[in-house]
GROMACS .gro file of C-alpha atoms in nm:
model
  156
    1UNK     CA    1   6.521  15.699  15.883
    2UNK     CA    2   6.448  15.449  15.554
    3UNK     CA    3   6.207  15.589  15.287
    4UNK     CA    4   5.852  15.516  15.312
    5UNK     CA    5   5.775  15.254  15.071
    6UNK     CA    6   5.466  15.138  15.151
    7UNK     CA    7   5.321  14.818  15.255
    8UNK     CA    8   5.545  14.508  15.209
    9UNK     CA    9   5.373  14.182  15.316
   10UNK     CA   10   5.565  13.924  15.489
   11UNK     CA   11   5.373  13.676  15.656
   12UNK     CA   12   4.982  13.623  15.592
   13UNK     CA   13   4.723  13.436  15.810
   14UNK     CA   14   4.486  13.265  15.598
   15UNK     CA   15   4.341  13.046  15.805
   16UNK     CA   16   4.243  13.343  16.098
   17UNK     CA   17   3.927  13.414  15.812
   18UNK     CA   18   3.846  13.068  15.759
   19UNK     CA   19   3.821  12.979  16.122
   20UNK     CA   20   3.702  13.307  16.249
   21UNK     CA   21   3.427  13.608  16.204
   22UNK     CA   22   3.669  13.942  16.195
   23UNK     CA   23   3.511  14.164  16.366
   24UNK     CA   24   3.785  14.485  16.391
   25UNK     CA   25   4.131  14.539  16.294
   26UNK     CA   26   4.444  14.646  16.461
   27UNK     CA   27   4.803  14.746  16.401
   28UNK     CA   28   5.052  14.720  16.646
   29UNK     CA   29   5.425  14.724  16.630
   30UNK     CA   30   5.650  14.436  16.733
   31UNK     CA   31   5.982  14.402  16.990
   32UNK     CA   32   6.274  14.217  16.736
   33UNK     CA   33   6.614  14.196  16.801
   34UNK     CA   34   6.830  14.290  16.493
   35UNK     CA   35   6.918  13.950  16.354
   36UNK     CA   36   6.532  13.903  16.355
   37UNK     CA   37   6.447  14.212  16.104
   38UNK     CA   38   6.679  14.076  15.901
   39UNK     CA   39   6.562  13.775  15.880
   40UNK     CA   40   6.180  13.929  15.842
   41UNK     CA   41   6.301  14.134  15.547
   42UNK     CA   42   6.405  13.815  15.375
   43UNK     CA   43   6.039  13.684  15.414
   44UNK     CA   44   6.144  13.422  15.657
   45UNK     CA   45   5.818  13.432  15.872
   46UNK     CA   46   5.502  13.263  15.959
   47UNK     CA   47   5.173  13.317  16.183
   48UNK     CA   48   5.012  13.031  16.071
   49UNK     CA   49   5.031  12.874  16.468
   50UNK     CA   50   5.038  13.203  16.620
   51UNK     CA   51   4.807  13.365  16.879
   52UNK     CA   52   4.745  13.659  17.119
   53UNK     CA   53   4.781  13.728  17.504
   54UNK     CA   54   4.733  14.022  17.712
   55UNK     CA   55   4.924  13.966  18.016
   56UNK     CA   56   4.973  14.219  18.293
   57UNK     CA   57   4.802  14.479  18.058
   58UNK     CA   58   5.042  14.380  17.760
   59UNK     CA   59   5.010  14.256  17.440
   60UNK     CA   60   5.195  13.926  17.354
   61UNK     CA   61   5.251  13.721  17.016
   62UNK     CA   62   5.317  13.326  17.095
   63UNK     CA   63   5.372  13.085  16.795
   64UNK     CA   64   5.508  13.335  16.583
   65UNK     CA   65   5.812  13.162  16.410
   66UNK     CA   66   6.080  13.374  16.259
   67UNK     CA   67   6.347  13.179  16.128
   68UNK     CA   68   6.735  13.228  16.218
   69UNK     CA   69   6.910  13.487  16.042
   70UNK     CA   70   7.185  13.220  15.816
   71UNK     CA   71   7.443  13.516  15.866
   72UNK     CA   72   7.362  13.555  16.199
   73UNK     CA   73   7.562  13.368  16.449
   74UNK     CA   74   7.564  13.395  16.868
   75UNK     CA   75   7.341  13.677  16.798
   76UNK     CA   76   7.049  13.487  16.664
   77UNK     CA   77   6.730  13.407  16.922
   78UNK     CA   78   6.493  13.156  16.981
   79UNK     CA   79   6.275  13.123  16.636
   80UNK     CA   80   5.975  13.072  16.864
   81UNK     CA   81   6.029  13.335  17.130
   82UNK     CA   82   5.760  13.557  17.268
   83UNK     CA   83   5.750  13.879  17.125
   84UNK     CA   84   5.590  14.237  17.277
   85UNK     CA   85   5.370  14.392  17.048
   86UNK     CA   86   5.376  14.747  17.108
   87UNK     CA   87   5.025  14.961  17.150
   88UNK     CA   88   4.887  15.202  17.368
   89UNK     CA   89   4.783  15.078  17.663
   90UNK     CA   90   4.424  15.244  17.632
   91UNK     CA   91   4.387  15.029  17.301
   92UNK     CA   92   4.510  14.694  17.501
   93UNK     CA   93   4.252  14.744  17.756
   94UNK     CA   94   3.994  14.825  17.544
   95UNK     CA   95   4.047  14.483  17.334
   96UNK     CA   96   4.099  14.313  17.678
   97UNK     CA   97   3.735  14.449  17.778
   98UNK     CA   98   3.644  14.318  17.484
   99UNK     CA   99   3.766  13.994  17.457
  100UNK     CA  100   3.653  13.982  17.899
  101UNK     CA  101   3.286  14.092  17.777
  102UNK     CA  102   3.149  13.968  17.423
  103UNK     CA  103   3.388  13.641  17.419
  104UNK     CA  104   3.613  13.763  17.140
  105UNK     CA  105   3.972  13.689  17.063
  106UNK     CA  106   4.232  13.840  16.874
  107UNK     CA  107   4.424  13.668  16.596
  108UNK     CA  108   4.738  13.818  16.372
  109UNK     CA  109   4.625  13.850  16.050
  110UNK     CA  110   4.975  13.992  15.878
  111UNK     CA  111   5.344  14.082  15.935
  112UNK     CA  112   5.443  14.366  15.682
  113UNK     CA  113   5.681  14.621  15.672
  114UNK     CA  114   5.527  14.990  15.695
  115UNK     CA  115   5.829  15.177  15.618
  116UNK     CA  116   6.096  15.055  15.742
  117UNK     CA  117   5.892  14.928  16.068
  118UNK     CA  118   5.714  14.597  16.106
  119UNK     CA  119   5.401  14.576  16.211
  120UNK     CA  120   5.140  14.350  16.277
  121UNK     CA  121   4.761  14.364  16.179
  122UNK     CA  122   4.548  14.230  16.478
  123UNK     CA  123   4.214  14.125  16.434
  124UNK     CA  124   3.961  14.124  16.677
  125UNK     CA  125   3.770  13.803  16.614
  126UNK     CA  126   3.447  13.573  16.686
  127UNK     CA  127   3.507  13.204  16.638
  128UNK     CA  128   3.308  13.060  16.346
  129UNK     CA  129   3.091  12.761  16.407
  130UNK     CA  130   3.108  12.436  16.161
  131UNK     CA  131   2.814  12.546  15.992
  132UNK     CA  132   2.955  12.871  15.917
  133UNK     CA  133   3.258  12.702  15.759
  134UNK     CA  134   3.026  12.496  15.539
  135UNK     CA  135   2.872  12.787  15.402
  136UNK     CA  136   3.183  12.964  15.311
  137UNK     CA  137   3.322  12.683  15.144
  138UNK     CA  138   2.995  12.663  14.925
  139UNK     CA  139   2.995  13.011  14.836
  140UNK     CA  140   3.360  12.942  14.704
  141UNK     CA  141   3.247  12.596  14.519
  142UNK     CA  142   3.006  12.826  14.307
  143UNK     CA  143   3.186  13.145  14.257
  144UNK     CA  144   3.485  12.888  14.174
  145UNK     CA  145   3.181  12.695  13.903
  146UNK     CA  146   3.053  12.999  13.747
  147UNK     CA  147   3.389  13.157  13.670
  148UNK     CA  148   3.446  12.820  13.505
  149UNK     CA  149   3.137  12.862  13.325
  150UNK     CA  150   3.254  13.197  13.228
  151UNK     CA  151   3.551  13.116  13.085
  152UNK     CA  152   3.404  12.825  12.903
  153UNK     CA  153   3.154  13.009  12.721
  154UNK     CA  154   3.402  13.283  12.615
  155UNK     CA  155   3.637  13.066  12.459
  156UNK     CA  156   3.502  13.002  12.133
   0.00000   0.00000   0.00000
């Protein structure tokens, strides 16, 4: 067993909160082969195109890219393979209910290592309408203009 370290961020889905309301979150464990943790632990992974699928009553990542191990050689896989995420099948079918129900979706929000495991943070999510973007993007604009302001003024 490693030592628990804590938290390490890998991969980070920005765009899941601009284009989406997030509702809940998630952690679920993912199915790698071993040229693919390697690769992870190097920071060689994105979610930016990823998304979510619960098929036969399990939970699948598409999209997620996780680049070839350089080392690696007949062992490494496809970069863009689907990958199992691993959680109890009580939680899947609650989030499938969900998603069946109050037209949600679920997004992956992170890759980080807990430990010495990876996981990824799931978030249960409402899309965001145009006008919803707007308004983010303004609040941003002025919290962006008064910390200008701020550090203007306390120049001098």
């Amino acid at each position: 067993m490693g030592k628990e370290t804590g938290n390490r961020l890998i991969a980070n889905n920005k765009k899941a909160y601009h284009d989406y309301f997030i509702e809940e979150k998630y952690e679920a464990g993912i199915s790698l082969h071993g040229t693919e943790v390697k690769s992870l632990r190097m920071g060689k992974c994105s979610i930016k195109e990823s998304f979510l699928k619960i098929e036969n009553g399990e939970l699948f990542i598409y999209g997620m890219h996780v680049s070839p191990y350089e080392k690696g050689n007949i062992f490494n896989k496809d970069p863009l393979r689907v990958k199992k995420l691993l959680m109890h099948r009580t939680e899947i079918s609650k989030l499938q209910g969900q998603i069946a129900e109050k037209g949600y979706t679920l997004v992956p929000l992170q890759v980080y290592f807990k430990g010495s495991l990876v996981k990824v943070q799931i978030g249960l999510a409402k899309g965001k309408k145009m006008y919803d973007k707007r308004q983010d993007i303004a609040k941003k604009d002025q919290r962006r203009e008064a910390e200008r302001d701020f550090k203007v003024k306390n120049l001098y």
